[in-house]
């Protein structure tokens, strides 16, 4: 392998990155118009913006920057890994938030059922 070349050819990486960038942008636009709790929307919008940054950075890491330029290579890969870690944390936060919303909704349904009289139970 020639270390002056990037990890993958640009003609492979860049078109794939363009398709991914368009897909993430469309997803983000659809997310802005969908109905969901504000806390979920904020987390997913932040995730979308980070992905819009990550896709070109990942394309640069794979198809533009070569190991022959160690400073740029390490910088780009450090940014890619850092953003991926932030995305993982945001995903875990989204999971925890969804569980919180589900628990709150379940408790509200339970209170509504109990306030209707017999708690939804039938004797005999």
Coordinates of N, CA and C in Angstrom, one line a residue:
X1 N 0.8 -1.2 0.0 CA 0.0 0.0 0.0 C 0.9 1.2 0.0
X2 N 0.5 2.2 -0.8 CA 1.3 3.4 -0.9 C 0.7 4.4 0.1
X3 N 1.5 4.8 1.1 CA 1.1 5.6 2.2 C 0.8 7.1 1.8
X4 N 1.1 7.4 0.5 CA 0.8 8.8 0.1 C -0.6 8.9 -0.4
X5 N -1.3 7.8 -0.6 CA -2.7 7.8 -1.0 C -3.6 7.7 0.2
X6 N -4.8 8.3 0.1 CA -5.8 8.1 1.1 C -6.2 6.6 1.3
X7 N -6.9 6.3 2.4 CA -7.3 5.0 2.6 C -8.2 4.4 1.5
X8 N -9.1 5.1 1.0 CA -9.9 4.7 -0.1 C -9.9 5.8 -1.2
X9 N -10.1 5.4 -2.5 CA -10.1 6.4 -3.5 C -11.3 7.4 -3.4
X10 N -11.0 8.6 -3.7 CA -12.0 9.7 -3.6 C -13.2 9.4 -4.4
X11 N -13.1 8.8 -5.6 CA -14.2 8.5 -6.5 C -15.1 7.5 -5.9
X12 N -14.7 6.8 -4.9 CA -15.6 5.8 -4.2 C -16.3 6.5 -3.0
X13 N -15.5 7.2 -2.2 CA -15.9 7.8 -1.0 C -16.8 9.0 -1.2
X14 N -16.5 9.9 -2.1 CA -17.2 11.2 -2.2 C -18.6 11.0 -2.7
X15 N -18.9 10.2 -3.7 CA -20.3 10.0 -4.1 C -21.2 9.4 -2.9
X16 N -20.6 8.4 -2.2 CA -21.3 7.8 -1.1 C -21.6 8.9 0.0
X17 N -20.6 9.7 0.2 CA -20.8 10.8 1.2 C -21.8 11.8 0.8
X18 N -21.9 12.1 -0.5 CA -22.9 13.0 -1.0 C -24.3 12.4 -0.8
X19 N -24.5 11.2 -1.1 CA -25.8 10.5 -0.9 C -26.2 10.5 0.6
X20 N -25.2 10.2 1.4 CA -25.5 10.2 2.9 C -25.8 11.6 3.4
X21 N -25.1 12.6 2.9 CA -25.4 14.0 3.3 C -26.8 14.4 2.9
X22 N -27.2 14.1 1.7 CA -28.6 14.4 1.3 C -29.6 13.7 2.1
X23 N -29.3 12.4 2.4 CA -30.3 11.6 3.3 C -30.4 12.2 4.7
X24 N -29.3 12.6 5.2 CA -29.3 13.2 6.6 C -30.0 14.5 6.6
X25 N -29.8 15.3 5.5 CA -30.4 16.6 5.4 C -31.9 16.5 5.3
X26 N -32.4 15.5 4.5 CA -33.8 15.3 4.3 C -34.4 14.8 5.6
X27 N -33.7 13.9 6.3 CA -34.2 13.4 7.6 C -34.3 14.6 8.6
X28 N -33.4 15.5 8.6 CA -33.4 16.6 9.5 C -34.6 17.5 9.1
X29 N -34.8 17.8 7.9 CA -35.9 18.6 7.4 C -37.3 18.0 7.8
X30 N -37.4 16.7 7.6 CA -38.6 16.0 8.0 C -38.8 16.0 9.5
X31 N -37.7 15.9 10.2 CA -37.8 16.0 11.7 C -38.3 17.3 12.2
X32 N -38.0 18.4 11.5 CA -38.4 19.7 11.9 C -39.9 19.8 11.8
X33 N -40.6 19.1 10.9 CA -42.0 19.2 10.7 C -42.8 18.1 11.4
X34 N -42.2 17.2 12.1 CA -42.9 16.1 12.7 C -43.3 16.4 14.1
X35 N -44.4 15.7 14.5 CA -44.9 15.9 15.9 C -44.2 15.0 16.8
X36 N -43.6 15.5 17.8 CA -43.0 14.7 18.9 C -42.7 15.7 20.1
X37 N -42.5 15.1 21.2 CA -42.2 15.9 22.4 C -40.9 16.8 22.1
X38 N -41.0 18.0 22.7 CA -39.8 19.0 22.4 C -38.5 18.4 22.9
X39 N -38.5 17.6 24.0 CA -37.2 17.1 24.4 C -36.6 16.1 23.4
X40 N -37.5 15.3 22.8 CA -37.0 14.3 21.8 C -36.6 15.1 20.6
X41 N -37.3 16.1 20.2 CA -36.9 16.9 19.0 C -35.6 17.5 19.1
X42 N -35.3 18.1 20.3 CA -34.0 18.8 20.5 C -32.9 17.8 20.4
X43 N -33.0 16.6 21.0 CA -32.0 15.6 21.0 C -31.7 15.2 19.5
X44 N -32.8 14.9 18.8 CA -32.7 14.4 17.4 C -32.2 15.5 16.5
X45 N -32.5 16.7 16.7 CA -32.0 17.8 15.9 C -30.5 18.0 16.1
X46 N -30.1 17.9 17.4 CA -28.6 17.9 17.7 C -27.9 16.8 17.0
X47 N -28.5 15.6 17.0 CA -27.9 14.4 16.4 C -27.8 14.6 14.9
X48 N -28.8 15.2 14.3 CA -28.8 15.4 12.9 C -27.7 16.4 12.4
X49 N -27.6 17.5 13.2 CA -26.5 18.5 12.9 C -25.2 17.9 13.0
X50 N -25.0 17.1 14.0 CA -23.7 16.4 14.2 C -23.4 15.4 13.0
X51 N -24.4 14.8 12.6 CA -24.2 13.9 11.4 C -23.9 14.6 10.2
X52 N -24.5 15.8 10.0 CA -24.2 16.7 8.9 C -22.7 17.1 8.9
X53 N -22.2 17.2 10.1 CA -20.7 17.6 10.2 C -19.9 16.3 10.0
X54 N -20.4 15.2 10.5 CA -19.6 13.9 10.5 C -19.4 13.4 9.1
X55 N -20.4 13.4 8.3 CA -20.3 12.8 6.9 C -19.2 13.4 6.1
X56 N -19.1 14.7 6.0 CA -17.9 15.2 5.2 C -16.6 15.0 5.9
X57 N -16.6 15.0 7.2 CA -15.3 14.7 7.9 C -14.9 13.3 7.7
X58 N -15.9 12.4 7.7 CA -15.6 11.0 7.5 C -15.1 10.7 6.1
X59 N -15.7 11.4 5.1 CA -15.3 11.3 3.7 C -13.9 11.8 3.6
X60 N -13.6 12.9 4.3 CA -12.2 13.4 4.2 C -11.2 12.4 4.8
X61 N -11.6 11.8 6.0 CA -10.8 10.9 6.6 C -10.5 9.7 5.8
X62 N -11.5 9.2 5.0 CA -11.3 8.0 4.2 C -10.7 8.3 2.8
X63 N -11.2 9.4 2.2 CA -10.9 9.6 0.8 C -10.1 10.8 0.4
X64 N -9.7 11.6 1.4 CA -8.9 12.8 1.0 C -7.6 12.8 1.7
X65 N -7.6 12.7 3.0 CA -6.3 12.9 3.8 C -5.6 11.5 3.8
X66 N -4.3 11.6 3.5 CA -3.5 10.4 3.5 C -2.6 10.3 4.7
X67 N -2.3 9.0 5.1 CA -1.4 8.8 6.2 C 0.0 9.5 6.0
X68 N 0.3 9.9 4.8 CA 1.6 10.6 4.6 C 1.7 11.9 5.3
X69 N 0.5 12.5 5.6 CA 0.4 13.8 6.3 C -0.1 13.4 7.7
X70 N 0.8 13.0 8.6 CA 0.3 12.5 9.9 C -0.5 13.5 10.7
X71 N -0.1 14.8 10.7 CA -0.8 15.8 11.5 C -2.3 15.9 11.1
X72 N -2.5 16.0 9.8 CA -3.9 16.1 9.2 C -4.6 14.8 9.4
X73 N -3.9 13.7 9.2 CA -4.6 12.4 9.3 C -5.1 12.2 10.8
X74 N -4.2 12.4 11.8 CA -4.6 12.3 13.2 C -5.7 13.3 13.6
X75 N -5.6 14.5 13.1 CA -6.6 15.5 13.4 C -8.0 15.1 12.9
X76 N -8.0 14.7 11.6 CA -9.3 14.4 11.0 C -9.9 13.1 11.7
X77 N -9.1 12.1 12.0 CA -9.6 10.9 12.6 C -10.0 11.2 14.1
X78 N -9.3 12.1 14.7 CA -9.6 12.4 16.1 C -11.0 13.1 16.1
X79 N -11.2 14.0 15.2 CA -12.5 14.6 15.1 C -13.6 13.6 14.8
X80 N -13.4 12.7 13.9 CA -14.4 11.7 13.5 C -14.7 10.9 14.7
X81 N -13.7 10.4 15.4 CA -14.0 9.5 16.6 C -14.7 10.3 17.7
X82 N -14.3 11.6 17.9 CA -14.9 12.4 18.9 C -16.4 12.6 18.6
X83 N -16.7 13.0 17.4 CA -18.1 13.2 17.0 C -18.9 11.9 17.1
X84 N -18.3 10.8 16.7 CA -19.0 9.5 16.9 C -19.3 9.2 18.4
X85 N -18.4 9.5 19.3 CA -18.6 9.3 20.7 C -19.7 10.2 21.2
X86 N -19.8 11.5 20.7 CA -20.8 12.4 21.1 C -22.2 11.9 20.6
X87 N -22.2 11.3 19.4 CA -23.4 10.7 18.8 C -23.9 9.6 19.7
X88 N -23.0 8.7 20.1 CA -23.3 7.6 21.0 C -24.0 8.1 22.3
X89 N -23.4 9.1 22.9 CA -23.9 9.7 24.1 C -25.3 10.3 23.9
X90 N -25.5 11.0 22.7 CA -26.8 11.5 22.4 C -27.8 10.4 22.2
X91 N -27.4 9.3 21.6 CA -28.3 8.2 21.4 C -28.7 7.6 22.7
X92 N -27.8 7.4 23.7 CA -28.1 6.9 25.0 C -29.0 7.9 25.7
X93 N -28.8 9.2 25.5 CA -29.7 10.2 26.1 C -31.1 10.1 25.5
X94 N -31.2 9.8 24.2 CA -32.5 9.7 23.5 C -33.2 8.4 24.1
X95 N -32.5 7.4 24.3 CA -33.1 6.2 24.9 C -33.6 6.5 26.3
X96 N -32.8 7.1 27.1 CA -33.2 7.5 28.5 C -34.4 8.4 28.4
X97 N -34.4 9.4 27.5 CA -35.5 10.3 27.4 C -36.8 9.6 27.0
X98 N -36.7 8.7 26.0 CA -37.8 7.9 25.6 C -38.4 7.1 26.7
X99 N -37.6 6.5 27.5 CA -38.0 5.7 28.7 C -38.8 6.6 29.7
X100 N -38.2 7.8 29.9 CA -38.8 8.8 30.8 C -40.2 9.2 30.3
X101 N -40.3 9.5 29.0 CA -41.6 9.9 28.4 C -42.6 8.7 28.5
X102 N -42.1 7.5 28.2 CA -43.0 6.3 28.3 C -43.5 6.1 29.7
X103 N -42.6 6.3 30.7 CA -43.0 6.1 32.1 C -44.1 7.1 32.5
X104 N -43.8 8.4 32.0 CA -44.7 9.5 32.4 C -46.1 9.2 31.7
X105 N -46.1 8.8 30.5 CA -47.4 8.5 29.8 C -48.1 7.3 30.5
X106 N -47.4 6.3 30.8 CA -48.0 5.1 31.5 C -48.6 5.5 32.8
X107 N -47.9 6.4 33.6 CA -48.4 6.8 34.9 C -49.7 7.7 34.7
X108 N -49.7 8.5 33.6 CA -50.9 9.4 33.4 C -52.1 8.5 33.0
X109 N -51.8 7.4 32.2 CA -52.9 6.5 31.8 C -53.4 5.8 33.0
X110 N -52.6 5.4 33.9 CA -53.0 4.7 35.1 C -53.8 5.6 36.0
X111 N -53.4 6.9 36.2 CA -54.2 7.8 37.0 C -55.6 8.0 36.3
X112 N -55.6 8.2 35.0 CA -56.9 8.3 34.3 C -57.8 7.2 34.5
X113 N -57.2 6.0 34.4 CA -58.0 4.7 34.6 C -58.6 4.7 36.0
X114 N -57.7 5.0 37.0 CA -58.1 4.9 38.4 C -59.1 6.0 38.8
X115 N -59.1 7.1 38.1 CA -60.0 8.2 38.4 C -61.4 8.0 37.8
X116 N -61.5 7.0 36.9 CA -62.8 6.6 36.3 C -63.6 5.7 37.2
X117 N -63.1 5.5 38.4 CA -64.0 4.7 39.4 C -63.3 3.5 39.9
X118 N -63.5 2.4 39.2 CA -63.0 1.1 39.8 C -61.6 0.7 39.4
X119 N -60.9 1.7 38.8 CA -59.6 1.3 38.4 C -59.5 0.4 37.2
X120 N -60.6 0.3 36.5 CA -60.6 -0.6 35.3 C -60.8 -2.1 35.6
X121 N -61.1 -2.4 36.9 CA -61.2 -3.8 37.3 C -62.7 -4.1 37.4
X122 N -63.0 -5.4 37.1 CA -64.4 -5.8 37.2 C -64.4 -7.0 38.2
X123 N -65.3 -6.9 39.2 CA -65.5 -8.0 40.2 C -66.6 -8.8 39.7
X124 N -66.4 -10.1 39.5 CA -67.3 -11.1 39.3 C -68.0 -11.1 38.0

